[in-house]
Structure formats: C-alpha cells, structure tokens
PDB file of C-alpha atoms and ligand atoms in Angstrom:
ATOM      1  CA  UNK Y 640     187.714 137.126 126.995  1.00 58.00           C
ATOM      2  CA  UNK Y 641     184.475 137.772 128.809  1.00 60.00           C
ATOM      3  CA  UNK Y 642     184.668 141.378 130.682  1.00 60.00           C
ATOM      4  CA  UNK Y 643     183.695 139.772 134.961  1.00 53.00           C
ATOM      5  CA  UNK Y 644     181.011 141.642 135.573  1.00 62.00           C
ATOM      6  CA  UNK Y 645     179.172 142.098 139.121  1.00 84.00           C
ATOM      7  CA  UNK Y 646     175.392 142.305 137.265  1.00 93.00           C
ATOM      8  CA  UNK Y 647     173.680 138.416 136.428  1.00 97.00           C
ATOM      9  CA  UNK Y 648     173.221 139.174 132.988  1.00 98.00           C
ATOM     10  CA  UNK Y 649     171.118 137.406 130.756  1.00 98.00           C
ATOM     11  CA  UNK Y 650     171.112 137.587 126.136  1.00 98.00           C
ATOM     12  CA  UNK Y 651     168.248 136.374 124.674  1.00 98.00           C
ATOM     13  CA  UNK Y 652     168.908 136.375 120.807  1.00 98.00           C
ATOM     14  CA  UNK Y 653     166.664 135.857 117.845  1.00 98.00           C
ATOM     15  CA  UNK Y 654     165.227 137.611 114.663  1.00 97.00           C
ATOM     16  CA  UNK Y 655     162.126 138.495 116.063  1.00 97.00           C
ATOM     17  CA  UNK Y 656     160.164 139.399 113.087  1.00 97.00           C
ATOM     18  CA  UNK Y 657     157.573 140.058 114.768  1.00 97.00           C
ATOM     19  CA  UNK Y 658     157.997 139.536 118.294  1.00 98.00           C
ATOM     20  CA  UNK Y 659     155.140 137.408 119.276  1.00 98.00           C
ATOM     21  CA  UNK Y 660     153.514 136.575 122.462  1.00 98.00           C
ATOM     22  CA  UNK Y 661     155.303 133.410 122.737  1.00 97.00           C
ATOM     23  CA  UNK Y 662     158.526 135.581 122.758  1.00 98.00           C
ATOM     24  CA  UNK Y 663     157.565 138.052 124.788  1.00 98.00           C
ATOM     25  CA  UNK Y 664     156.599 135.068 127.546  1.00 97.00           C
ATOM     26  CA  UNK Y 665     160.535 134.318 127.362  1.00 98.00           C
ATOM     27  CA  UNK Y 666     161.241 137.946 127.871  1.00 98.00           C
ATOM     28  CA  UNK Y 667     158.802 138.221 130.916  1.00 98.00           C
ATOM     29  CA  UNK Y 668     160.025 134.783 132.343  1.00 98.00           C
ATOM     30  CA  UNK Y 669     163.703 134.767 132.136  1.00 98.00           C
ATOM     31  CA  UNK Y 670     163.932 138.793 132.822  1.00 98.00           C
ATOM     32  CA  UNK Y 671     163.473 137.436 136.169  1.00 98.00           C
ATOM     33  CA  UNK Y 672     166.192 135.443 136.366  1.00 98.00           C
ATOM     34  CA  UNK Y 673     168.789 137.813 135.943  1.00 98.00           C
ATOM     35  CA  UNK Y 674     169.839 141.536 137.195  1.00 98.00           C
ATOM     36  CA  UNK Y 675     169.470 142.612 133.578  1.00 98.00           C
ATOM     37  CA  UNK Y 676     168.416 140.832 130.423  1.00 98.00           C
ATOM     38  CA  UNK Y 677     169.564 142.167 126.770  1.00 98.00           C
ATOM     39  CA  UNK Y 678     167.189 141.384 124.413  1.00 98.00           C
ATOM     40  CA  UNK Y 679     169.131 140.973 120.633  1.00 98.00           C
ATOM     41  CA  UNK Y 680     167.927 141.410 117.331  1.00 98.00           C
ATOM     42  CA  UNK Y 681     170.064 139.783 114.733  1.00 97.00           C
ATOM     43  CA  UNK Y 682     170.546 142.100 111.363  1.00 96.00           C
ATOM     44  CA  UNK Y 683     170.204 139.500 108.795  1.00 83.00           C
ATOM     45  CA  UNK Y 684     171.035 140.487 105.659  1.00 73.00           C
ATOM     46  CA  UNK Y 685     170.508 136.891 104.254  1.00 72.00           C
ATOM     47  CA  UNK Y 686     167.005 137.337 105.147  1.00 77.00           C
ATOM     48  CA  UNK Y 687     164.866 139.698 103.713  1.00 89.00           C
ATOM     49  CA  UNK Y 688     163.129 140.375 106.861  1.00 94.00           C
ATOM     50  CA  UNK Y 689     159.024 142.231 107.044  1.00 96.00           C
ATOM     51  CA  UNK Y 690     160.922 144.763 109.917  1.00 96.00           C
ATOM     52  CA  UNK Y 691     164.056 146.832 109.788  1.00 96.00           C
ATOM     53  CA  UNK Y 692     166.259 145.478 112.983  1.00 97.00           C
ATOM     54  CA  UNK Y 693     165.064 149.170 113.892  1.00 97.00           C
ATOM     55  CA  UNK Y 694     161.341 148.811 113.886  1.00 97.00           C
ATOM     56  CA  UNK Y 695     162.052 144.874 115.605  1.00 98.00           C
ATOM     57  CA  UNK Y 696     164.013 146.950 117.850  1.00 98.00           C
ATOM     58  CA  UNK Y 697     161.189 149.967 119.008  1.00 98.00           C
ATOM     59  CA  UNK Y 698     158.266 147.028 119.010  1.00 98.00           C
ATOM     60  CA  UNK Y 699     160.433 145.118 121.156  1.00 98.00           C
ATOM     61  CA  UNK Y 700     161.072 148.329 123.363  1.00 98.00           C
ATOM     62  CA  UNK Y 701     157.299 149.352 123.071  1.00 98.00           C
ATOM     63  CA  UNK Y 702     156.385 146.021 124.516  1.00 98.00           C
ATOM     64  CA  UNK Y 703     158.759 145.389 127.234  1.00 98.00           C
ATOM     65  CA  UNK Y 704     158.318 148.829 128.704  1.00 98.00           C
ATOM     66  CA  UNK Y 705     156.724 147.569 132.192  1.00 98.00           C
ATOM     67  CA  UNK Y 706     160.192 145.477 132.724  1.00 98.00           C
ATOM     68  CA  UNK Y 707     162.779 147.507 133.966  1.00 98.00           C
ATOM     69  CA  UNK Y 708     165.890 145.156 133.424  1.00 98.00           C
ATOM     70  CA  UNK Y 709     165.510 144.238 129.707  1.00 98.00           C
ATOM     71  CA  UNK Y 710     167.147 146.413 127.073  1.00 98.00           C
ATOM     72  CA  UNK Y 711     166.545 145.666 123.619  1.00 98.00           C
ATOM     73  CA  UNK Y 712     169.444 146.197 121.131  1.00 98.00           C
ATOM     74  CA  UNK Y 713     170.162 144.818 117.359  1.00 98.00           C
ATOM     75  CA  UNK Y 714     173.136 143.145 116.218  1.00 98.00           C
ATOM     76  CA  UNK Y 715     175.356 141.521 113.298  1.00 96.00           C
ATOM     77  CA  UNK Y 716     177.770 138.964 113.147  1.00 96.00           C
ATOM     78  CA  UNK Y 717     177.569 136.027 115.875  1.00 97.00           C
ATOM     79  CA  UNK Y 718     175.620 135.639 118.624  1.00 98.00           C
ATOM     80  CA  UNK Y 719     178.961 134.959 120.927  1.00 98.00           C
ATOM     81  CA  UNK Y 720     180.634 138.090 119.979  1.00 98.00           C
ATOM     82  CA  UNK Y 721     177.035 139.943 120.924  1.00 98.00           C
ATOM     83  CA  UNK Y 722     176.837 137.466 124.539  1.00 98.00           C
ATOM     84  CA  UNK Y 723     180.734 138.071 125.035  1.00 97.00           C
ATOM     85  CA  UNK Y 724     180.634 142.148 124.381  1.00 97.00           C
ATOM     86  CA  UNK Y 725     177.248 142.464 126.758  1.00 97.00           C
ATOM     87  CA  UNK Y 726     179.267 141.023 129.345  1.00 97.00           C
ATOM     88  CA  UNK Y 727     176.707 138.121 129.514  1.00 97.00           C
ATOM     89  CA  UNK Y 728     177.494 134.251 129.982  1.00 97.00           C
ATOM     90  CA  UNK Y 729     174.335 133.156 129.320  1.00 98.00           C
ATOM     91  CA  UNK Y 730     172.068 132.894 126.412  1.00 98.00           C
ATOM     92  CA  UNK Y 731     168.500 132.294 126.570  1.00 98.00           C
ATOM     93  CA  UNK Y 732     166.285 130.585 124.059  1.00 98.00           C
ATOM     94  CA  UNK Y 733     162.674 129.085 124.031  1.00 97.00           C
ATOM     95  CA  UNK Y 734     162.103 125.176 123.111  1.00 96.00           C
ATOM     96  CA  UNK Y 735     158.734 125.099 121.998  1.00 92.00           C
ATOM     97  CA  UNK Y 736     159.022 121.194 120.385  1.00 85.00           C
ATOM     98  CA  UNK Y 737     160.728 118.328 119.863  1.00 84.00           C
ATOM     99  CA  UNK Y 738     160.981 119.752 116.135  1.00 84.00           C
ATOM    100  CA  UNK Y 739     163.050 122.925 117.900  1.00 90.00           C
ATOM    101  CA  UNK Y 740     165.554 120.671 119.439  1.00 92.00           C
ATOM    102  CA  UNK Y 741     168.102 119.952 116.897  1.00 93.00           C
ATOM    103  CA  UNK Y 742     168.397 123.239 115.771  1.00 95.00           C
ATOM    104  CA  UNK Y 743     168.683 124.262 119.132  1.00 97.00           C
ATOM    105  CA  UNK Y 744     171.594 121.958 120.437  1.00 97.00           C
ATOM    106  CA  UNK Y 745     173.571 122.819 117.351  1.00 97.00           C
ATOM    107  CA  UNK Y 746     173.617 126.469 117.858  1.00 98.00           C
ATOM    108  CA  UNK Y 747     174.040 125.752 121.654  1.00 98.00           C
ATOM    109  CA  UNK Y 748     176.689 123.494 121.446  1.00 98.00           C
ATOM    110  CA  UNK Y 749     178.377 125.203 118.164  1.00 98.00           C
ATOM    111  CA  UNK Y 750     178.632 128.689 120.470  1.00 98.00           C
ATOM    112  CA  UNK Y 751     179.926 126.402 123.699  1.00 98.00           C
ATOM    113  CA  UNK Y 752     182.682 125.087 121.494  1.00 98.00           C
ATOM    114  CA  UNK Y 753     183.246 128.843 119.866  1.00 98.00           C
ATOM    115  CA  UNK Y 754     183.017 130.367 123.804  1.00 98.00           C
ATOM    116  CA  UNK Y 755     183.242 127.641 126.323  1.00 97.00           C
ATOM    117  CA  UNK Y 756     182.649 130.406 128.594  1.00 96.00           C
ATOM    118  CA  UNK Y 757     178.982 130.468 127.759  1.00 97.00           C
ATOM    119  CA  UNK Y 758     176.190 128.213 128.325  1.00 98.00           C
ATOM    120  CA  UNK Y 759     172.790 128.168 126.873  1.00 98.00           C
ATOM    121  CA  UNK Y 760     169.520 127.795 129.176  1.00 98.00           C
ATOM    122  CA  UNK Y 761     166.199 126.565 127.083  1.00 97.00           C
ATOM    123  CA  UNK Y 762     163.195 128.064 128.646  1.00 97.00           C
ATOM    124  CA  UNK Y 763     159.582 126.065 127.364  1.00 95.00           C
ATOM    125  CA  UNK Y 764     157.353 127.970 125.556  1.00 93.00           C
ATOM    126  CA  UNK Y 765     154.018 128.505 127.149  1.00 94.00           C
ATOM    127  CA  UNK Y 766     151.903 125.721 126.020  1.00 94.00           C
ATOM    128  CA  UNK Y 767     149.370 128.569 124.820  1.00 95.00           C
ATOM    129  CA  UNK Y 768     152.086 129.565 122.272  1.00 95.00           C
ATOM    130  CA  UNK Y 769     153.695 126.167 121.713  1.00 93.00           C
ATOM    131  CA  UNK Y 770     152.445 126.590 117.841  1.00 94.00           C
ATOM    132  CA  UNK Y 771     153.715 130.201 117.578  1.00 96.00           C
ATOM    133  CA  UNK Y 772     156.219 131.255 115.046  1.00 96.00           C
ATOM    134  CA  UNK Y 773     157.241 134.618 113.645  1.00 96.00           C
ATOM    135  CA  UNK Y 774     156.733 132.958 110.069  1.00 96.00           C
ATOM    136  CA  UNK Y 775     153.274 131.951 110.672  1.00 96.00           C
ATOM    137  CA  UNK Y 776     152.012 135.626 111.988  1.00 98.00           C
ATOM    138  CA  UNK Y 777     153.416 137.009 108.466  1.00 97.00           C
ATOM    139  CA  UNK Y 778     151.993 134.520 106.596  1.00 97.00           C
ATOM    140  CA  UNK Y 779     148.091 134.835 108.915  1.00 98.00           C
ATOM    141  CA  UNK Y 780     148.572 138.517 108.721  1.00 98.00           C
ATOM    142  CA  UNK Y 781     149.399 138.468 104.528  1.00 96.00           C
ATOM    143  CA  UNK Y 782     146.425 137.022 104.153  1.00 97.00           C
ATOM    144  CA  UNK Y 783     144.603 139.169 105.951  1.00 96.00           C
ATOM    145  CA  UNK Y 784     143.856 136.756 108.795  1.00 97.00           C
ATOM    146  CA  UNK Y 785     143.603 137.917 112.562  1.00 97.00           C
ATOM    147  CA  UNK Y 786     146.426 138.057 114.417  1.00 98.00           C
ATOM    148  CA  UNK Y 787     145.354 140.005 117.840  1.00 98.00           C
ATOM    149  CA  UNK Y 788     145.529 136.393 119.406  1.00 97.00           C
ATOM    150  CA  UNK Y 789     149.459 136.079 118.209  1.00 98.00           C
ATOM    151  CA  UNK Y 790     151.122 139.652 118.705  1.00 98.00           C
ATOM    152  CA  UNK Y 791     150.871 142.350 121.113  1.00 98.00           C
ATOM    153  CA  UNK Y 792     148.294 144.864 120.077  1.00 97.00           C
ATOM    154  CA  UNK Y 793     150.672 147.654 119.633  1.00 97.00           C
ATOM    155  CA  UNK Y 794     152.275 145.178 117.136  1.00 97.00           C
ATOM    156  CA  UNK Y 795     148.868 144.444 115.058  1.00 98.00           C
ATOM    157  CA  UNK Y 796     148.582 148.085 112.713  1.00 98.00           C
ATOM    158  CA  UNK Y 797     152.263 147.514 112.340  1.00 98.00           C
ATOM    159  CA  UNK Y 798     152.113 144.762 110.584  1.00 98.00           C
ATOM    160  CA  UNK Y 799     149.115 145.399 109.218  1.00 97.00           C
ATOM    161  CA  UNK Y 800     150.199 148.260 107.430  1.00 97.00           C
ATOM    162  CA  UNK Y 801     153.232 146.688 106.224  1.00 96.00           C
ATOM    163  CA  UNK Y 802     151.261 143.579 104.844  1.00 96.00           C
ATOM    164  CA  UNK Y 803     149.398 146.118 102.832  1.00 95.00           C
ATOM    165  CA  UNK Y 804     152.410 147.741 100.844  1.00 95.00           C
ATOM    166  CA  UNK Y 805     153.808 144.562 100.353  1.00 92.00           C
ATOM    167  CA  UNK Y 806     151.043 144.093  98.577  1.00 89.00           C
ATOM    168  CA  UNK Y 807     150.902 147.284  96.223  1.00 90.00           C
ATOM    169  CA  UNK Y 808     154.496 146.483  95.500  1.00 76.00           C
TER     170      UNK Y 808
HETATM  171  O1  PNS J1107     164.705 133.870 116.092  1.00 67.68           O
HETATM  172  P1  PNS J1107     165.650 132.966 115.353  1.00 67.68           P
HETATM  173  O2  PNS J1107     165.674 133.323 113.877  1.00 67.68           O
HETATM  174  O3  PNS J1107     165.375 131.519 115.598  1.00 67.68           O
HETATM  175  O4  PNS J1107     167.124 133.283 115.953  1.00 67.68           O
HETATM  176  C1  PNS J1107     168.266 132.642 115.431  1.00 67.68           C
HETATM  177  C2  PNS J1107     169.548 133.322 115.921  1.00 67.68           C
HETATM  178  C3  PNS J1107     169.525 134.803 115.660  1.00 67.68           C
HETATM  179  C4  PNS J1107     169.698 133.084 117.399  1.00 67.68           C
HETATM  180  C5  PNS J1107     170.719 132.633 115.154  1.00 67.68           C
HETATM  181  O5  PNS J1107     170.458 132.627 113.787  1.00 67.68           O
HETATM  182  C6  PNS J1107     172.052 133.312 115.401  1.00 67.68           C
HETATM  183  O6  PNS J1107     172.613 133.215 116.461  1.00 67.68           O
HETATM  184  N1  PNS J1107     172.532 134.040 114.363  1.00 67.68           N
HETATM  185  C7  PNS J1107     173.742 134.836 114.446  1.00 67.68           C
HETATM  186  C8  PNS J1107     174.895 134.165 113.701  1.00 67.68           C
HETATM  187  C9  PNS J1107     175.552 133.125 114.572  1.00 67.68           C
HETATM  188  O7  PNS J1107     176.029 133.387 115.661  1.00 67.68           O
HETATM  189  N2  PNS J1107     175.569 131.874 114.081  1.00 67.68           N
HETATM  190  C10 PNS J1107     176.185 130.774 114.790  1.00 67.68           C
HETATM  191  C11 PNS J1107     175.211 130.104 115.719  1.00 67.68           C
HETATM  192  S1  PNS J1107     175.111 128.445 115.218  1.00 67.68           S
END
C-alpha cells in the first residue's frame, strides 16, 4: 500500500555512475514539478560500479545543493518498493532516443503491473546531452579524455582520480 501523503512527490531512479549533466538537467527540470523530488541511487551489486552508492550519493548531494526539494538517497532491491516506501507515485526517467525506448516501457510497464499505483513520466533529455551516458564519461575519462563538457566540475578530480588507481591496479 502506498502511505497518502499531502507532499507531490516525485523518485527519479538510476545508477548514476557518474551523474552527468544530462542527469542533472532531469533533476533541475522535474524538481519543479513536484513539492519534493527523491533522487535514488540503486546499489548494484551485479555491477561493479567506478562509485560506491556513497560517493554517487555525496556527488549527487554536492551538485544539487542550490535545489531545495531534492534529496538524494541510495537503495537496493526494486525500484517500486523504493517509489512505494518514499511515499511517491511517480517515477521519473529521461528518454534521450528512440534506442532508450524499449528499455524504458519495459521497466515502466513491468513496475505498473508490480504497483498499479504508480505511473512513470519520461522527461527528454536536453538535446545538448541527447548522446550522454554514464558509460561513455568512464570510458572518455579512462582514457584520459576531457570530460569538463560531460560532468559537473566538482565531479571531474573525482573521477579523475579514480581512473588513475584503476589503472595502478
Ligand atoms: O541509470 P540506469 O542504470 O539506467 O537505472 C536503471 C534502474 C536503476 C532504474 C533500474 O535498473 C532499476 O529500477 N533497478 C532496480 C531493480 C528493479 O526494480 N528492477 C525492475 C524494474 S524492470
């Protein structure tokens, strides 16, 4: 059961490893669509991710501080347990292209028919980040290319730095 809350609030779920500037555009946009938007990084421990959910966490935090209304916190397990226990009925997630799409409809329709009581809302990426991916940043910043034009700057020595001992490993 989903806990009736007075406050519109908004979950925007992902793995965000790194957050990018294509995700924080989501976070900026759809934070204003709702009283208070819960920002929630999945612990995968399928995936061996470049971040703890920690660090994604305090980036995430670092990066959102002008917006009052988002929290950031991380989670495990399903997305609809994270939604349902926020007292959220909506989830948010960017569409950046057609290539998104199926993905997208499955987990939105796979979480209606696990919750009917939540709905998805797609926001479109910014067309300045409709090439922007997580995966890409690690693999520009592994290389050593720049990335200032992908992340927030806050984020660049942080991955940086992590690039480099995965490297001495
Ligand atoms: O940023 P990502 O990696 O595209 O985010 C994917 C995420 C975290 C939204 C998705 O993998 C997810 O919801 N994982 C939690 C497990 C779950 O609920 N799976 C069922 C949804 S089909």
């Amino acid at each position: 059961m989903i806990q009736e809350t007075t406050q519109k609030i908004g979950v925007y779920p992902g793995s965000f490893d790194p957050i990018t500037f294509g995700h924080l555009d989501i976070i900026e946009r759809s934070s204003r669509m709702f009283d208070k938007l819960v920002v929630g990084v999945l612990v995968n421990n399928a995936k061996k991710p470049l971040f703890s959910a920690d660090e994604r966490v305090r980036m995430i935090q670092n990066v959102t501080s002008h917006l009052p209304n988002v929290e950031v916190r991380s989670f495990s397990g399903l997305t609809v347990d994270f939604v349902k226990n926020e007292g959220a009925r909506v989830i948010v997630r960017g569409l950046r292209a057609i290539t998104d799409f199926e993905y997208e409809l499955q987990m939105a329709q796979t979480n209606h028919t696990m919750c009917p009581g939540l709905d998805t809302i797609f926001l479109t990426t910014d067309l300045r980040y409709a090439y922007l991916s997580s995966s890409i940043v690690r693999e520009v910043a592994y290389y050593d290319g720049k990335i200032d034009q992908f992340v927030p700057a806050e984020v660049v020595p942080l991955i940086r730095e992590r690039c480099r001992l995965l490297k001495q490993k």
